[in-house]
Coordinates of C-alpha atoms in Angstrom, one line a residue:
X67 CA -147.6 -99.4 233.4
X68 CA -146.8 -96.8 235.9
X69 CA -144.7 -97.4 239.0
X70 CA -145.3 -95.5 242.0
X71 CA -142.8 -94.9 244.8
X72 CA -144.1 -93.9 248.2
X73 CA -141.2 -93.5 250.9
X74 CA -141.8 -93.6 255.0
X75 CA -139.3 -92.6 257.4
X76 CA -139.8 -94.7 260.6
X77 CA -137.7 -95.6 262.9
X78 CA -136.9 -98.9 264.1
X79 CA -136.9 -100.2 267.5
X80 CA -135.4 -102.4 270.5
X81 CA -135.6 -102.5 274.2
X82 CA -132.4 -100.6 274.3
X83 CA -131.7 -100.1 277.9
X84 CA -132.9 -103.8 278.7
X85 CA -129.9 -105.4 278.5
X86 CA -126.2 -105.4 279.6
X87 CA -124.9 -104.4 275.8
X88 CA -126.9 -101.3 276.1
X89 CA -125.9 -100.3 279.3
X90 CA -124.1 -97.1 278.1
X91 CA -126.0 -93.9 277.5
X92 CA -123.3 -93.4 274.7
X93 CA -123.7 -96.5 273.0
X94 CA -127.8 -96.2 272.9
X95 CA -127.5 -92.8 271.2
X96 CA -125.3 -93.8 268.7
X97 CA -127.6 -97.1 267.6
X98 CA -130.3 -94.7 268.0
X99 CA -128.8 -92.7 265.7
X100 CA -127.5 -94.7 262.8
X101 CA -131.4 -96.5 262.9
X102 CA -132.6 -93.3 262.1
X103 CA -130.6 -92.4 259.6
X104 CA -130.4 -95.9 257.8
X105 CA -134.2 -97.1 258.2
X106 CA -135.7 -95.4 255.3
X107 CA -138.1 -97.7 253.4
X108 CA -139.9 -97.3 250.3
X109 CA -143.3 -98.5 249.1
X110 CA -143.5 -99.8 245.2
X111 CA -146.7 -100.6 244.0
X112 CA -147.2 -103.0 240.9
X113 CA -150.3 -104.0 239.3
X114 CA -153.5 -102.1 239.2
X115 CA -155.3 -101.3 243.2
X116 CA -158.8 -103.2 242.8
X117 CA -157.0 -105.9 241.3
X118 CA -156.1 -109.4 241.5
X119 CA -152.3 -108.8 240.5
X120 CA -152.1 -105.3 242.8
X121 CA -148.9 -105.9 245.1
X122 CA -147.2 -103.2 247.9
X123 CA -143.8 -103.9 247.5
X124 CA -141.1 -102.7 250.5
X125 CA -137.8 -101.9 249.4
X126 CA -134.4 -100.3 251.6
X127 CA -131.4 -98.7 249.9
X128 CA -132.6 -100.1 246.1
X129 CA -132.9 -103.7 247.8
X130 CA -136.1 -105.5 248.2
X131 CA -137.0 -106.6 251.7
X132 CA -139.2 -108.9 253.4
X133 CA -142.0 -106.9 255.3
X134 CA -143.1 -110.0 257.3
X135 CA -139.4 -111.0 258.9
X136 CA -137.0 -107.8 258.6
X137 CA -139.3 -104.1 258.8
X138 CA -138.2 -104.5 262.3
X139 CA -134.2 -104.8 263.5
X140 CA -132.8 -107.8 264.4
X141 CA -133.1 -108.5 267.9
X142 CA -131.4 -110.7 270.9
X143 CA -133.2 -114.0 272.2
X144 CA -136.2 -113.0 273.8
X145 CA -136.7 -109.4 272.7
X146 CA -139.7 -107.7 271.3
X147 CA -139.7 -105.5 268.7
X148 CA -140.4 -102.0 270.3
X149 CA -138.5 -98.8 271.5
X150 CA -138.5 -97.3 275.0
X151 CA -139.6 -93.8 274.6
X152 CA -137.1 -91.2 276.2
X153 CA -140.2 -89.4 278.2
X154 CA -141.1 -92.4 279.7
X155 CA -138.9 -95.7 280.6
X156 CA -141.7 -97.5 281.2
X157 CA -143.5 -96.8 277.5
X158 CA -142.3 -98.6 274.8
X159 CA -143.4 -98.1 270.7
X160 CA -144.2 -100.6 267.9
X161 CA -143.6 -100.8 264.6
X162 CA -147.2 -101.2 262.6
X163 CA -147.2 -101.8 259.0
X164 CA -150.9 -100.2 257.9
X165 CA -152.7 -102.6 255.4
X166 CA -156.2 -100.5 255.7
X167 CA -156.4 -97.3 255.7
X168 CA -159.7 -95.6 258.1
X169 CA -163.0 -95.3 256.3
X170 CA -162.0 -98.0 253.1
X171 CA -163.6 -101.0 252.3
X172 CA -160.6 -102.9 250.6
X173 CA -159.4 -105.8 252.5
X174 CA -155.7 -105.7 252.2
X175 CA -153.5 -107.9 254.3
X176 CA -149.8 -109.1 254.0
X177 CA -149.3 -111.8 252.3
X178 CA -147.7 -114.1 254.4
X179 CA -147.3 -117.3 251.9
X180 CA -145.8 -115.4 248.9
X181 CA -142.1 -114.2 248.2
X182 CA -141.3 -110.9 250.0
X183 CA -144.5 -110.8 252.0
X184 CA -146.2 -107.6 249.9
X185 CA -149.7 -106.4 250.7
X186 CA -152.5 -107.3 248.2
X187 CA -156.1 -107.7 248.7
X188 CA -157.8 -110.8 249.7
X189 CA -159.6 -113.1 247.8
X190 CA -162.3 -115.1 248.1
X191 CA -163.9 -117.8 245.8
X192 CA -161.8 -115.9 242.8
X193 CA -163.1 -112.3 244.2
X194 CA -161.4 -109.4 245.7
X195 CA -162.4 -109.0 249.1
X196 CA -164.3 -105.6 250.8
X197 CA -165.7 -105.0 254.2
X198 CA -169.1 -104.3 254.3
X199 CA -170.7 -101.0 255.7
X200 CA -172.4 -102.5 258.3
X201 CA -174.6 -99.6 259.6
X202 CA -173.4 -97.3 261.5
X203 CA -169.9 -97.9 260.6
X204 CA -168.2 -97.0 256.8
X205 CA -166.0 -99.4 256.1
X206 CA -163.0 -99.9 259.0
X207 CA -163.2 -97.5 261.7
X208 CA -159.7 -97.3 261.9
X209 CA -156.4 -97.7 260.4
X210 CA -155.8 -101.1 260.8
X211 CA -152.7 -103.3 260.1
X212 CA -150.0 -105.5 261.7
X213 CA -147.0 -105.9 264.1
X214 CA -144.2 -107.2 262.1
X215 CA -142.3 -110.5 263.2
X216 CA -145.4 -111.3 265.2
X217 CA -147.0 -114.8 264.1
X218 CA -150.3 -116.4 266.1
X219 CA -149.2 -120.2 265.7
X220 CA -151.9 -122.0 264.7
X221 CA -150.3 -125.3 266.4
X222 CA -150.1 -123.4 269.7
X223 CA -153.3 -123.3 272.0
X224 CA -153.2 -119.8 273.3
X225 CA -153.7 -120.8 277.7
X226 CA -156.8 -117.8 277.9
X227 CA -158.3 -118.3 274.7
X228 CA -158.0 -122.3 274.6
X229 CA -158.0 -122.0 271.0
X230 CA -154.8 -121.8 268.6
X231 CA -153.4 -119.0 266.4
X232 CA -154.8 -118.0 263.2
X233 CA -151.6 -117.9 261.4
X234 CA -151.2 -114.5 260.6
X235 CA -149.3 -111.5 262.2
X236 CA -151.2 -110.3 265.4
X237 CA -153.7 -107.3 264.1
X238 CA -153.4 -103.6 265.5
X239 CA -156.7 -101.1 265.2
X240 CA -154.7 -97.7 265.8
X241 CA -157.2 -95.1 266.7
X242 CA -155.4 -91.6 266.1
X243 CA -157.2 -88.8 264.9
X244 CA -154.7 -89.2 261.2
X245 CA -155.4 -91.3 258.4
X246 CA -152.6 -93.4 257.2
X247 CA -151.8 -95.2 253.8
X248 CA -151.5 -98.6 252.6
X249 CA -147.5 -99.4 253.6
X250 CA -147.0 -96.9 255.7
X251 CA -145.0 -98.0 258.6
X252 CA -145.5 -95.9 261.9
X253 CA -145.0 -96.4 265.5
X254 CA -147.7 -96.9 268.0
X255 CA -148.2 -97.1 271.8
X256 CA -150.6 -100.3 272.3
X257 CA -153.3 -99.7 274.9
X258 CA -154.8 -102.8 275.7
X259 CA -155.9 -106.0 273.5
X260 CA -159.4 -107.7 272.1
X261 CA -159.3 -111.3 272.0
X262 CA -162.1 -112.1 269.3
X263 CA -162.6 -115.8 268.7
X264 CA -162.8 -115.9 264.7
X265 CA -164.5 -119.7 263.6
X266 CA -162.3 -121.3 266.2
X267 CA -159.4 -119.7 265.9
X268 CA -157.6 -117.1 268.3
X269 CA -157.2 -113.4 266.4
X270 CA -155.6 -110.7 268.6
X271 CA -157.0 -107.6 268.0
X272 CA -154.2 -104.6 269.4
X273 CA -156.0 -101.2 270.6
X274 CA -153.4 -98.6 269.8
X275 CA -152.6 -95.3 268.8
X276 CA -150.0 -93.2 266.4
X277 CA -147.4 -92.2 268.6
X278 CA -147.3 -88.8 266.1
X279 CA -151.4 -88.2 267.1
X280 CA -152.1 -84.9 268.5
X281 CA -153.7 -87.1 271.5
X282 CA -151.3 -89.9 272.1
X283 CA -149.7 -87.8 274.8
X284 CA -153.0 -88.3 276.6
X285 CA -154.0 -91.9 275.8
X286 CA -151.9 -94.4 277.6
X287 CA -154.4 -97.3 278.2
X288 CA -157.2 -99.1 277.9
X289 CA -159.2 -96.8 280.2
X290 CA -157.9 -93.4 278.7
X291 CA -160.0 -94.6 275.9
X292 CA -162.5 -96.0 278.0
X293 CA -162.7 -92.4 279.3
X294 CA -162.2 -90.1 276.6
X295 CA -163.7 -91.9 273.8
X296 CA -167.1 -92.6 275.1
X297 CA -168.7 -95.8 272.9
X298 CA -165.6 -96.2 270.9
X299 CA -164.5 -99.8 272.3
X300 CA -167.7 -100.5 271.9
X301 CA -168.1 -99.5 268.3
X302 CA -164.9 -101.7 268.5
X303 CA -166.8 -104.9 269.4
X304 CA -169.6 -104.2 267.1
X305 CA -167.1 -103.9 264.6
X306 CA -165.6 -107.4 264.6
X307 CA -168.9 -109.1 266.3
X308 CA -170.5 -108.3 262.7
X309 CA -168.7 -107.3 259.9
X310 CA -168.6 -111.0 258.1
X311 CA -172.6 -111.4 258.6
X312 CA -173.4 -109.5 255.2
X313 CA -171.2 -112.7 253.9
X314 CA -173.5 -115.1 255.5
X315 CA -171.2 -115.9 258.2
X316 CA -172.5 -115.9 262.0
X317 CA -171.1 -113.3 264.3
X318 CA -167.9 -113.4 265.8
X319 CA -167.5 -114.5 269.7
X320 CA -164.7 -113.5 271.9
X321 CA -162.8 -114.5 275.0
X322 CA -162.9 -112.6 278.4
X323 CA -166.4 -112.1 277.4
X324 CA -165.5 -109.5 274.9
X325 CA -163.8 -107.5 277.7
X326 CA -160.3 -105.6 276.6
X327 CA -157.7 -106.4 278.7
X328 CA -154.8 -104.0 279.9
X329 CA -151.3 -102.8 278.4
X330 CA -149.6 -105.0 280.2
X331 CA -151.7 -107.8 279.3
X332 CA -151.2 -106.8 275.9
X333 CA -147.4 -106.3 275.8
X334 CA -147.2 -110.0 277.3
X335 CA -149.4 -111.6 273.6
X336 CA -147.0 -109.2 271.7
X337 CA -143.8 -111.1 273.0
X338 CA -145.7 -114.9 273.0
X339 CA -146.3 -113.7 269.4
X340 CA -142.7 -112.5 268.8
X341 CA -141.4 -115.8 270.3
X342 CA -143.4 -118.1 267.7
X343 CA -142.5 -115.8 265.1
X344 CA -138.6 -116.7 265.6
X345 CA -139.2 -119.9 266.5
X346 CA -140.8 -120.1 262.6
X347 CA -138.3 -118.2 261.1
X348 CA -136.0 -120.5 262.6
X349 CA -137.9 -123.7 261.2
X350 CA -138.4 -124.7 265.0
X351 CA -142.2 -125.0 263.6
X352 CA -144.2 -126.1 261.3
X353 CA -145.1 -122.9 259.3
X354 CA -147.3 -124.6 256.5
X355 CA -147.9 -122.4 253.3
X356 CA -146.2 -119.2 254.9
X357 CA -143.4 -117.8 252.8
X358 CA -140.0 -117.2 255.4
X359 CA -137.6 -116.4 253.4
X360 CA -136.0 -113.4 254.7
X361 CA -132.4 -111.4 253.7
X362 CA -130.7 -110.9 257.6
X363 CA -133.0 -112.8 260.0
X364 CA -129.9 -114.6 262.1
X365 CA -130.0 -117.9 262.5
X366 CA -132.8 -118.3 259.7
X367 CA -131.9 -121.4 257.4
X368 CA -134.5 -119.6 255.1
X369 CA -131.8 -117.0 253.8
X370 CA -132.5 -115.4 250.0
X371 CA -130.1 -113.0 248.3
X372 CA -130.9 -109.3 247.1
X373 CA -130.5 -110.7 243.5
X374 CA -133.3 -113.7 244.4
X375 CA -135.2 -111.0 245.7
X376 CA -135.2 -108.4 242.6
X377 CA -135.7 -111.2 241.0
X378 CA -139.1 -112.2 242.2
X379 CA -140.5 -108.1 241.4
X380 CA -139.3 -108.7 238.3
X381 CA -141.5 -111.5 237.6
X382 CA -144.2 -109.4 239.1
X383 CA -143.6 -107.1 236.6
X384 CA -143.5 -109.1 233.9
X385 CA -146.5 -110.9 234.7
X386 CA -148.6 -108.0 234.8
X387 CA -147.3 -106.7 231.3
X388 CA -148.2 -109.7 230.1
X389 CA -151.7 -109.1 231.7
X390 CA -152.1 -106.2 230.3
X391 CA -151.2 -107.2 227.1
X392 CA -154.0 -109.7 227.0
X393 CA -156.6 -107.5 228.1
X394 CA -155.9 -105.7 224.6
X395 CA -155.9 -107.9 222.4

């Protein structure tokens, strides 16, 4: 069986300069800098991709890590995970964690309930999941993925949408000009937010965009796209309104009448999403099925140790030998 190893330099994030502790200009550099030079993840994939057993795998330094509770730093009460960009105080980045790459059908997601939170397809009634082409889109029309330690609550009734969470990380649709790869971690500016209504349940869908695009220095909301993208949010809409009808399903609705709201709007769901993440990684909640074990989050009674987490690949592994092993014989 072959392992890959695919590595991505990001770099992490915090409000730096919104607190007391950051005050000094000195001080920021120097977190700056050691983030930088320390936050240097790789991908491992196990398994076969178009398979039931295919896993993405996130690891730091030789040690597995949780990509649903620690891709980001560890923040104060309160704090978001983002970075204020030095051209702008006002601007802040995300971390995204791509599951779908542009123009593929695949249906990859993280998976929130199992140990270490890799990405793998979706499955449904025993079958690997894939988007439909629903004419005139291929597959998704962007690359499309999640904030890390985000989490829509699904016991919390969102005050807009008056419906609850879908218990998953809140969704981003980054709409740069670059395709990405599955586990790539990149930083985005969000633009605004899609509030699609998904069999009952609230599902946040981000609008942003590479902060590495060739045209993110000229998109910086909602109506940048609006302006320069002519029928893109709606293609957006059309998107999620229809892309589970070829599976029998009716179409999607969505809140504010399927109207995006604003950046600030949007920054606002990113930290009510943040907050029920800690609040779950802090067993303040009831998280159900979802896997929070985690290696630094503070405070977490869910702690697991590098050894617990090796440990858990290495079953992978040896699970998909045997695998293999049966398909031969």
């Amino acid at each position: 069986m072959r392992l890959l190893l695919r590595s991505s330099l990001w770099y992490t994030s915090a409000f730096l300069g919104s607190h007391t502790a950051f005050k000094s200009e000195l001080v920021t550099q120097a977190i700056t800098s050691y983030l930088i030079k320390t936050m240097h993840y790789q991908t491992e994939e196990r398994g076969r991709p178009n398979s039931s057993d295919y896993r993405i795998y996130f690891s730091k330094s030789t040690k597995y890590v949780f990509i649903f509770n620690v891709i980001c730093v560890l923040l104060k009460e309160n704090d978001v995970p983002s970075k204020k960009l030095k051209k702008n105080d006002n601007e802040v980045l995300y971390n995204m964690i791509v599951e779908v790459p542009r123009w593929s059908n695949a249906k990859m997601e993280i998976a929130t309930k199992e140990p270490l939170n890799p990405i793998k397809q979706d499955m449904k009634k025993g079958k690997l999941r894939y988007v439909a082409n629903v004419f005139p889109h291929k597959g998704y029309i962007w690359n499309y993925g999640a904030l890390p330690q985000t989490w829509e609550d699904p016991n919390h009734t969102d005050k807009d949408t008056k419906c609850c969470g879908d218990n998953d990380p809140i969704d981003v649709c980054e709409i740069g000009t670059l395709v990405c790869s599955p586990g790539q971690v990149i930083q985005v500016k969000v633009l605004g937010v899609l509030a699609m209504i998904d069999e009952g349940e609230t599902d946040w869908k981000l609008i942003a965009i590479n902060a590495d695009d060739p045209e993110a220095p000229s998109l910086n909301s909602i109506e940048d796209v609006r302006k320069s993208r002519s029928g893109h949010l709606e293609a957006t809409v059309d998107w999620f309104k229809k892309y589970k009808v070829p599976d029998g399903k009716p179409e999607n609705q969505f809140a504010f009448n399927g109207q995006f709201k604003d950046k600030d709007f949007a920054m606002e769901v990113i930290k009510s999403t943040h907050e029920h993440w800690r609040a779950l990684v802090q067993k303040q909640t009831n998280g159900g099925e979802i896997d929070c074990k985690n290696v630094s989050v503070c405070e977490s009674p869910f702690k697991f140790t590098g050894e617990d987490a090796c440990n858990v690949v290495k079953s992978v592994r040896i699970s998909v030998q045997l695998c293999v092993c049966c398909n031969y014989n």
